CSV table of C-alpha atoms and ligand atoms in Angstrom, one decimal:
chain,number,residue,atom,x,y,z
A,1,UNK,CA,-16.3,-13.8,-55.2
A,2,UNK,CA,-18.1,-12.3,-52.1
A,3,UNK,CA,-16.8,-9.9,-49.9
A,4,UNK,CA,-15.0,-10.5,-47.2
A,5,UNK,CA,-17.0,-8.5,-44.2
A,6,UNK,CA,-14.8,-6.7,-41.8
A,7,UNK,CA,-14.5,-7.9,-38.5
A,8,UNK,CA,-15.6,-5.4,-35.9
A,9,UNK,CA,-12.1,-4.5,-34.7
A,10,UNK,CA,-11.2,-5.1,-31.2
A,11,UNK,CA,-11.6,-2.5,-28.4
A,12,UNK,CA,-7.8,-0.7,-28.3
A,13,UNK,CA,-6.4,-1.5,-25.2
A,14,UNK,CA,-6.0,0.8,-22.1
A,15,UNK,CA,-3.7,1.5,-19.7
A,16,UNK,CA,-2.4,4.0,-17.1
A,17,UNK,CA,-0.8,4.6,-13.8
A,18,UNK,CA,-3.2,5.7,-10.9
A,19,UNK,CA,-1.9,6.6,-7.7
A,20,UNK,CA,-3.3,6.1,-4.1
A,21,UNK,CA,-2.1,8.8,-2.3
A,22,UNK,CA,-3.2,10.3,1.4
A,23,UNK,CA,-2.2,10.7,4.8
A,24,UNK,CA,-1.0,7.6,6.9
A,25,UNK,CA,-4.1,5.3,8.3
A,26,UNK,CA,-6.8,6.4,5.5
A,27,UNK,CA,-7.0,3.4,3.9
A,28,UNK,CA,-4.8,3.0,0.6
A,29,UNK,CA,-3.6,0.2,1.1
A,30,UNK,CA,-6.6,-1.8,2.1
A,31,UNK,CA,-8.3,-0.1,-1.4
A,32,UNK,CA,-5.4,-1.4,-3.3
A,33,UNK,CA,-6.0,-4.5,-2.2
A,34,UNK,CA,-9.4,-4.3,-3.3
A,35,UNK,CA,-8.8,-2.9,-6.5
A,36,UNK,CA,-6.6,-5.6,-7.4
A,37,UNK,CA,-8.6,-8.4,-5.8
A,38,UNK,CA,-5.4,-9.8,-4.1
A,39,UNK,CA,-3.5,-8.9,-1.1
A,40,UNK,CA,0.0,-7.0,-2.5
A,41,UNK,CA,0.0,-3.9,0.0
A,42,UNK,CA,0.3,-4.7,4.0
A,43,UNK,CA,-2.4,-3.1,6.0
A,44,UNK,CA,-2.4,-2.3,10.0
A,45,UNK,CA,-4.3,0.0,12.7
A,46,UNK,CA,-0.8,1.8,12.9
A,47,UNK,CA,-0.1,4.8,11.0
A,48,UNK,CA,2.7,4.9,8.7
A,49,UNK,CA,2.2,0.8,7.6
A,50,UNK,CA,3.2,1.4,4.1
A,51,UNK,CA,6.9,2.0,3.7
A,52,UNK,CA,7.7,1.3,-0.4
A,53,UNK,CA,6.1,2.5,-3.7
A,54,UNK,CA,3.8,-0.5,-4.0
A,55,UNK,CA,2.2,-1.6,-7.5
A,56,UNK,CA,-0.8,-3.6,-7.7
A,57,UNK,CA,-1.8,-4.5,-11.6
A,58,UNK,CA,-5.5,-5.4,-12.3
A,59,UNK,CA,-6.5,-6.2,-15.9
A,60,UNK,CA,-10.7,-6.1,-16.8
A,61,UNK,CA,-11.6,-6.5,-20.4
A,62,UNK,CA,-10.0,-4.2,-22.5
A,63,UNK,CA,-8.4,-2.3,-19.7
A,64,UNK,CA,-5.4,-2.5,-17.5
A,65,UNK,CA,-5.0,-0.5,-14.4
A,66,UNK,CA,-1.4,0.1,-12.6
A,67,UNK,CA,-2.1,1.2,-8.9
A,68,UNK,CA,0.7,3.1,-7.2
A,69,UNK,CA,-0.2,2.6,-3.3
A,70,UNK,CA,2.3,5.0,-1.4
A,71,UNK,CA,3.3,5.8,2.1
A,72,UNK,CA,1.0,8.3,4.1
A,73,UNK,CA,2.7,11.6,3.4
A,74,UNK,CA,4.7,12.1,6.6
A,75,UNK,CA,4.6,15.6,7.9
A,76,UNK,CA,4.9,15.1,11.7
A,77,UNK,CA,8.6,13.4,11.9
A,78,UNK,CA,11.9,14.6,10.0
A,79,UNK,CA,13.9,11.4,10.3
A,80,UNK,CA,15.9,10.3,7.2
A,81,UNK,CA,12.8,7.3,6.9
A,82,UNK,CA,10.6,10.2,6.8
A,83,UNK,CA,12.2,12.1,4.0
A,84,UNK,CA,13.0,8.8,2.0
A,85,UNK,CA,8.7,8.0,2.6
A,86,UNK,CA,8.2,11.7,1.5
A,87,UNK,CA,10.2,11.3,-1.7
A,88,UNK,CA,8.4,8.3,-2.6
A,89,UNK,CA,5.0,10.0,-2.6
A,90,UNK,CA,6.4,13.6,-4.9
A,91,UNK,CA,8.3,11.0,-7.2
A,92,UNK,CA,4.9,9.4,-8.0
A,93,UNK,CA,2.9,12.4,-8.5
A,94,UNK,CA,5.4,13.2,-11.4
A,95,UNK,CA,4.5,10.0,-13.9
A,96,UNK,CA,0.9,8.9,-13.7
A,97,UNK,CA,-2.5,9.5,-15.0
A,98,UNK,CA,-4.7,9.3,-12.6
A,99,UNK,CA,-4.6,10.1,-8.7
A,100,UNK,CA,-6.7,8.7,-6.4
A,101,UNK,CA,-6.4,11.2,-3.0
A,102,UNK,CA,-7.5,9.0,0.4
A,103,UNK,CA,-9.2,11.5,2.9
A,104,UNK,CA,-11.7,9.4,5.5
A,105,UNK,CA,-15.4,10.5,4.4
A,106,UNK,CA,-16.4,13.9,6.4
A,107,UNK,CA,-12.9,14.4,7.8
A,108,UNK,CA,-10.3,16.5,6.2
A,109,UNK,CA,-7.5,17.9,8.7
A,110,UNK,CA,-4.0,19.5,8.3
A,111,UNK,CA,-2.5,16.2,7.4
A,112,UNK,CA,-4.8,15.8,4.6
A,113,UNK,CA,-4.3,19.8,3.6
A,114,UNK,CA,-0.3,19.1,3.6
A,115,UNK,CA,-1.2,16.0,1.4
A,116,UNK,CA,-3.0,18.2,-0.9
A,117,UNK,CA,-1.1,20.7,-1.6
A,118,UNK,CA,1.2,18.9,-3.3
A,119,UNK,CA,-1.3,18.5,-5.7
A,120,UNK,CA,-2.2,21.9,-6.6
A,121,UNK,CA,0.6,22.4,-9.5
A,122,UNK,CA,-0.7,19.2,-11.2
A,123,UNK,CA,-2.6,18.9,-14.4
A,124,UNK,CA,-3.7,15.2,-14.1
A,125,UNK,CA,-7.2,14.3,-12.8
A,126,UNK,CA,-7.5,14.4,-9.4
A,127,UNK,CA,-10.2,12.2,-7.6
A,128,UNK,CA,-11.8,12.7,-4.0
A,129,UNK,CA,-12.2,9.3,-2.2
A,130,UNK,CA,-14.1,9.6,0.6
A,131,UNK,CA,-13.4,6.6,2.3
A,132,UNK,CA,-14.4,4.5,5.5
A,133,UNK,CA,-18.0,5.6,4.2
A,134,UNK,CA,-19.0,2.5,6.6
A,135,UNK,CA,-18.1,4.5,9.7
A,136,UNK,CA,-20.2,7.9,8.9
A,137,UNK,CA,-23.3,7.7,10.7
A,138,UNK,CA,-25.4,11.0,9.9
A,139,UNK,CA,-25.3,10.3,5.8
A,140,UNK,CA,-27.1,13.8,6.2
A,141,UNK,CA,-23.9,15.4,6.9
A,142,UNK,CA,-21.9,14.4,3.9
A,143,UNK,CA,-22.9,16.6,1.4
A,144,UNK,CA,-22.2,19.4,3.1
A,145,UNK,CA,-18.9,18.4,3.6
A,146,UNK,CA,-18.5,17.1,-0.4
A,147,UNK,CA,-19.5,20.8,-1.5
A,148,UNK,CA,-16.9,22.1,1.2
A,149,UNK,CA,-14.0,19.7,-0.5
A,150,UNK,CA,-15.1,21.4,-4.3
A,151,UNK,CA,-13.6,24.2,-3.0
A,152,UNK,CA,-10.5,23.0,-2.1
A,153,UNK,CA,-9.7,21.4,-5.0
A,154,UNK,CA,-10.6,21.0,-8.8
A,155,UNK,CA,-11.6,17.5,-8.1
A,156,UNK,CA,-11.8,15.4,-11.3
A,157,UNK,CA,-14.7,13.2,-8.9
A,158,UNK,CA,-16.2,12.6,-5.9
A,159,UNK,CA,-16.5,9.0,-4.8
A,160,UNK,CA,-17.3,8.1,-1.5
A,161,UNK,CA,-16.9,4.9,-0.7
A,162,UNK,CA,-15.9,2.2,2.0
A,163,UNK,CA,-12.9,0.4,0.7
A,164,UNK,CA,-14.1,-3.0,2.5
A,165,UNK,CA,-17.3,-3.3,0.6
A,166,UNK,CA,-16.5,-5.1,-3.2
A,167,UNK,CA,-19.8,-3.4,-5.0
A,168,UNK,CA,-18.2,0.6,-3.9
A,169,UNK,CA,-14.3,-1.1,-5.4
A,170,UNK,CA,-15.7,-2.1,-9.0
A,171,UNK,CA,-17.5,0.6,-9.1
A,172,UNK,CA,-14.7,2.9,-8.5
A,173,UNK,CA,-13.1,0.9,-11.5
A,174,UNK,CA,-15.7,1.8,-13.7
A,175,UNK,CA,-15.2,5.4,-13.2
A,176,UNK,CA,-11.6,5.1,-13.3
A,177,UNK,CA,-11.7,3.3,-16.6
A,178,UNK,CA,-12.6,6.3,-19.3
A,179,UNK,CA,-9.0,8.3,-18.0
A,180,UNK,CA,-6.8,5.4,-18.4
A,181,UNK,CA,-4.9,6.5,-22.1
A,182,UNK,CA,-5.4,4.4,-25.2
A,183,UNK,CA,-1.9,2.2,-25.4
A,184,UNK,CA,-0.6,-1.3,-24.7
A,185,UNK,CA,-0.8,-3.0,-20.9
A,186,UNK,CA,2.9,-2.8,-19.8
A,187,UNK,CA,1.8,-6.0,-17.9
A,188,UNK,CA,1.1,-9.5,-18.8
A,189,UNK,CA,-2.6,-9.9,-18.1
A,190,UNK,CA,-2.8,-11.8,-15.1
A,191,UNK,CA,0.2,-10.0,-13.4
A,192,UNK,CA,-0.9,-8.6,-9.9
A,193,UNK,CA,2.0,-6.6,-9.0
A,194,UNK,CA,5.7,-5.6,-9.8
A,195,UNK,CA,7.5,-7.3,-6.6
A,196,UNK,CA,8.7,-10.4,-5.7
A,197,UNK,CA,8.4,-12.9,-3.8
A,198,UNK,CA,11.4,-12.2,-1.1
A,199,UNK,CA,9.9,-8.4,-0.9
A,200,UNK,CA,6.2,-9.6,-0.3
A,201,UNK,CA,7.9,-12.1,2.6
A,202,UNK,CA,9.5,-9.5,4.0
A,203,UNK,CA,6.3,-7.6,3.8
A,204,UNK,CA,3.8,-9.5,5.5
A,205,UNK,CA,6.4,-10.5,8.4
A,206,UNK,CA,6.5,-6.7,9.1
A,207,UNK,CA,2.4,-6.8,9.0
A,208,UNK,CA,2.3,-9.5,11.9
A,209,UNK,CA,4.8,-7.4,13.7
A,210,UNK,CA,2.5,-4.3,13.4
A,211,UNK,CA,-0.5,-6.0,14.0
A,212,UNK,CA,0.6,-8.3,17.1
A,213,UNK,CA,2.8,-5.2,19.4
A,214,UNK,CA,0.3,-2.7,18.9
A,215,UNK,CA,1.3,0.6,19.7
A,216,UNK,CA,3.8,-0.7,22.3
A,217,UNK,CA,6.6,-1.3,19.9
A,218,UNK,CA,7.4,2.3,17.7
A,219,UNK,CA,7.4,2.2,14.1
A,220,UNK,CA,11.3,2.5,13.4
A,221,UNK,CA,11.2,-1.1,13.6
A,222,UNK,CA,12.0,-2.8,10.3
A,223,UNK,CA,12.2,-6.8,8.6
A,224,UNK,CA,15.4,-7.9,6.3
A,225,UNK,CA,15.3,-11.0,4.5
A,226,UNK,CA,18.4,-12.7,5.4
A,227,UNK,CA,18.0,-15.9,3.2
A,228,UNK,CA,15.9,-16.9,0.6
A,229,UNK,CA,15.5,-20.3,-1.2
A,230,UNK,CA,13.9,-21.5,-3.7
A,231,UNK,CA,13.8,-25.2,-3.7
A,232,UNK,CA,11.0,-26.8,-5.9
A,233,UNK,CA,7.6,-26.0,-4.0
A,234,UNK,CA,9.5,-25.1,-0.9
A,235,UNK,CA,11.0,-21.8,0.5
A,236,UNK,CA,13.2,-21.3,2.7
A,237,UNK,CA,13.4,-17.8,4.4
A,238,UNK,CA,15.8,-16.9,7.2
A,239,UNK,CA,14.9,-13.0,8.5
A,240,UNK,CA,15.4,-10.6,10.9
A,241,UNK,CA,13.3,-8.0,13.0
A,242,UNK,CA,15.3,-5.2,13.7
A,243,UNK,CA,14.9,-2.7,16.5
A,244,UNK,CA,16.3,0.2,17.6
A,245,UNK,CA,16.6,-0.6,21.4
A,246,UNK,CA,17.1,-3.5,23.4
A,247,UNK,CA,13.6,-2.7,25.4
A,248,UNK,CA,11.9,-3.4,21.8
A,249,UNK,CA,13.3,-6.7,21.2
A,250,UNK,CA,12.0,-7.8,24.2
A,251,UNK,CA,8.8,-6.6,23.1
A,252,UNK,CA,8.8,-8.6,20.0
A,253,UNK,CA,9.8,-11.3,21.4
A,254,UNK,CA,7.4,-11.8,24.3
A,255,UNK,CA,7.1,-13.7,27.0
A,256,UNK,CA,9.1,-17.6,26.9
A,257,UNK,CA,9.7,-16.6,23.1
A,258,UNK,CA,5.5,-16.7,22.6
A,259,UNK,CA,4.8,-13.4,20.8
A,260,UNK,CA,8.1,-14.2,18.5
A,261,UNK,CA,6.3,-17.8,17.8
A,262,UNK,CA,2.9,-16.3,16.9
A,263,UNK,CA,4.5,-13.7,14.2
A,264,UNK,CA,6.5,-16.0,12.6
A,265,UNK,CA,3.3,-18.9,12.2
A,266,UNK,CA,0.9,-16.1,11.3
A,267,UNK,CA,3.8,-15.1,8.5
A,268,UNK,CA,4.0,-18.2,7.4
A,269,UNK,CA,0.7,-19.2,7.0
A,270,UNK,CA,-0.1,-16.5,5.1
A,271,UNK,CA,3.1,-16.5,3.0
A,272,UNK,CA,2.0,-20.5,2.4
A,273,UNK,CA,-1.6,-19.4,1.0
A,274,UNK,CA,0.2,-16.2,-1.3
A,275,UNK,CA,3.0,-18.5,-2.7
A,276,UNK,CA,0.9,-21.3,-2.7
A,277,UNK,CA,3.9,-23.3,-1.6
A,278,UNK,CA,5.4,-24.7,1.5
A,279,UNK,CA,7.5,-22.4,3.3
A,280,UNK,CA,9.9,-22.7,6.8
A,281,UNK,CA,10.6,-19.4,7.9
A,282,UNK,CA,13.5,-18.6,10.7
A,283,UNK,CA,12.7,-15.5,12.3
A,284,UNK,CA,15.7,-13.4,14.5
A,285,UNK,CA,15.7,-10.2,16.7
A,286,UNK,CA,18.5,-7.9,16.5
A,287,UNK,CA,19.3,-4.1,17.7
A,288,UNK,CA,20.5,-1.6,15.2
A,289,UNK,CA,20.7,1.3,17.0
A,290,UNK,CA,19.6,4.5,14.9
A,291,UNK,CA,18.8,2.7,11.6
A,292,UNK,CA,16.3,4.3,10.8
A,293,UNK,CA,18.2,7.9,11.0
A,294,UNK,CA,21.1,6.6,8.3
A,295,UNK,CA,20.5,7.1,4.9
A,296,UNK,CA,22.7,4.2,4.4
A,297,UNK,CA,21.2,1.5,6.6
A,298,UNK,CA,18.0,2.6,4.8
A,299,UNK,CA,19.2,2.0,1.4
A,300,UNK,CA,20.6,-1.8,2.9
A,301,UNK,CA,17.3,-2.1,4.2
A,302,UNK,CA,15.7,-1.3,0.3
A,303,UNK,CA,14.2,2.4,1.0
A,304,UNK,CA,14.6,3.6,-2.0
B,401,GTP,N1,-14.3,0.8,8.7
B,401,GTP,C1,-13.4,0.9,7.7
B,401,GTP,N2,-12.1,0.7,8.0
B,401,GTP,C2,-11.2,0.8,7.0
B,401,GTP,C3,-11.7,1.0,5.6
B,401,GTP,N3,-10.6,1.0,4.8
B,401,GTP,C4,-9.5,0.8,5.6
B,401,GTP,N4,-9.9,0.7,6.9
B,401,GTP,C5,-9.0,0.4,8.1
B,401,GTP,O1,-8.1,1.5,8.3
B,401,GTP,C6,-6.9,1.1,8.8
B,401,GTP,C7,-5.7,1.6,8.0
B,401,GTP,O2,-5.8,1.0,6.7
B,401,GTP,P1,-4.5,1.0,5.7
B,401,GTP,O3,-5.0,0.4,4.4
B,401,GTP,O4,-3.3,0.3,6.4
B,401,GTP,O5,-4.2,2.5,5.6
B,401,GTP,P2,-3.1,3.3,4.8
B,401,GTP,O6,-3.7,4.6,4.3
B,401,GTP,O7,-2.5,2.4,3.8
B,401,GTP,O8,-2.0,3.6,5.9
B,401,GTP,P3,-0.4,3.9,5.8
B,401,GTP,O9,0.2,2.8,5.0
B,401,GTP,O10,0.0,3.9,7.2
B,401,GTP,O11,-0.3,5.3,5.2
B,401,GTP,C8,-6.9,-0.4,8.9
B,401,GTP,O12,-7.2,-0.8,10.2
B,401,GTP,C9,-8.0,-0.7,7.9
B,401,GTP,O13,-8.7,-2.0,8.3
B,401,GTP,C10,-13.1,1.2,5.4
B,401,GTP,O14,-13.6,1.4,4.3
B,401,GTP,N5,-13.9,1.1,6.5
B,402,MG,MG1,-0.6,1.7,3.5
C-alpha cells in the first residue's frame, strides 16, 4: 500500500474589522467604496455626508476584510445629531483591528488633531492615509510633511494615496492584509455590506439631495423610508425629505416641482442599477421643525 501524500493544507482564513475614520470631507467614504469595489457608502462635496456606521465587506483569496466607514468626527456643532455622529466614531474605535485615519495628503489641521487624539489610548495599529494624493502638486513637499506626522503618532504605516485611482486601493489591501487575525470570515464570501436594501434607498436619495442643493440647503436635512415593497423584481418605495424650515422645502423642491423631479430620477436610476431591479419611487417634502435637536426623532429616523 502507498502512502497517501498530504495535501498542502489550505491557507487559514483571515479576517478583521478595519475602520475608516477622519474628519468630515477627507474621503472615507469614497475609499470604502473602492476597497469594496461597489458603491455601499454615499459620497458628496458637503461635509458631514456620512451619517451611520457603514460596513462594506470585501473577500480576496484567503482573506476577508470588514470596513467600518464612519461619520467625520464632528467637533464644530453640539446638536444631539452631532453627539449621536460622535458616538458612532468612539464606539468603533473600541472593537476592530485595524484603523485606517483619513487626513488629505500635506494637510493636517485641528480637526484632524481632534480626530487623533482619540486615538492616542489605543493599542491597535494605526495607519496614516494620505489621501487626495491626486491634488498635491509639489510631490517635493510631502516628505517633509510624512516625517512631521511620525511625530504625531506611532503610525503602524504611511500610505499615501488617492482614493479614486484603483492601482493606490489594492495596494492599500495588500498592506492591510498581514494585520487582519487568523479566524473564520463572519461574512458569506460575496457579501458586500451589512445593510439592506430599504437603508441603501434611503441612502442614496439623501446623496442626490446633497449633491443637487449644494450648499444652499443645511445639512439637518434628513430621508425616511415611508414604504417599502418588495414585489417580485419590482420595488416599491414611498419616502420623505424632511427639513427643518419651510424655506428648505422650497429649496428641494425647486422651481415647477423640477429640482424634486431630478432627485427622485437620479435615485431611482441608481437604486435600478444597485438592486438590479425595477423600482417606482414616490418622493414627499415635509417640515419637522428641530428634528435634528431630539434624541427621539433621531432614533425614529435610525441614528443609532
Ligand atoms: N481629488 C480627489 N478627490 C477625492 C478623493 N477622495 C475623495 N475625494 C472627494 O472628496 C469629497 C468628499 O468625499 P467623501 O468620500 O464623501 O468624504 P468623507 O470623508 O466620507 O466625508 P463625510 O462623510 O462627510 O465625513 C468628494 O467630493 C470626493 O469626490 C481623491 O483621492 N482625490
Ligand atoms: Mg463619508
Amino acid at each position: 500500500m502507498s502512502d497517501v501524500e498530504p495535501s498542502a493544507a489550505p491557507a487559514a482564513q483571515r479576517c478583521g474589522l478595519v475602520a475608516i475614520v477622519g474628519r468630515p470631507n477627507v474621503g472615507k467614504s469614497t475609499l470604502l467604496n473602492a476597497l469594496v469595489g461597489q458603491k455601499v457608502s454615499i459620497t458628496s462635496a458637503k461635509a458631514q455626508t456620512t451619517r451611520h456606521r457603514i460596513t462594506g465587506i470585501r473577500t480576496v483569496g484567503e482573506a476577508q476584510f470588514v470596513f467600518v466607514d464612519t461619520p467625520g468626527f464632528q467637533t464644530k456643532h453640539s446638536a444631539a445629531l452631532n453627539r449621536t455622529l460622535n458616538r458612532t466614531v468612539t464606539g468603533v474605535l473600541s472593537d476592530v483591528d485595524v484603523v485606517l485615519f483619513v487626513v488629505e495628503a500635506g494637510r493636517f489641521g485641528l480637526d484632524d488633531a481632534k480626530v487623533l487624539a482619540l486615538m492616542q489610548g489605543t493599542t491597535k495599529p494605526v495607519f496614516l492615509i494620505a489621501n487626495k494624493l491626486d491634488t498635491v502638486v509639489r510631490r517635493a513637499d510631502l516628505a517633509p510633511w510624512l516625517k512631521g506626522m511620525q511625530d504625531r503618532h506611532a503610525f503602524a504605516e504611511f500610505v499615501p494615496l488617492s482614493a479614486k485611482k484603483d492601482a493606490d486601493v489594492q495596494r492599500l489591501l495588500g498592506i492591510v492584509k498581514p494585520y487582519l487575525p487568523e479566524q473564520p470570515w463572519f461574512h458569506d464570501e460575496d457579501a458586500l455590506t451589512d445593510r439592506s436594501e430599504k437603508f441603501l434607498a434611503s441612502e442614496i436619495i439623501r446623496e442626490k439631495l446633497f449633491r443637487l442643493t449644494g450648499d444652499e440647503l443645511p445639512y439637518t436635512s434628513t430621508v425616511v423610508i415611508d414604504e417599502f415593497k418588495e414585489e417580485g423584481n419590482l420595488r416599491r418605495i414611498s419616502a420623505s425629505i424632511v427639513v427643518e424650515r419651510d424655506a428648505h422645502k422650497g429649496m428641494v423642491i425647486g422651481n415647477g416641482g423640477e429640482r424634486l423631479k431630478r432627485i427622485g430620477s437620479e435615485a431611482r436610476q441608481e437604486l435600478e442599477t444597485l438592486m438590479d431591479a425595477k423600482v417606482f419611487l414616490e418622493l414627499w417634502v415635509k417640515v419637522r421643525s428641530g428634528w435634528a435637536d431630539d434624541e427621539a426623532h433621531l432614533r425614529s429616523y435610525g441614528y443609532e
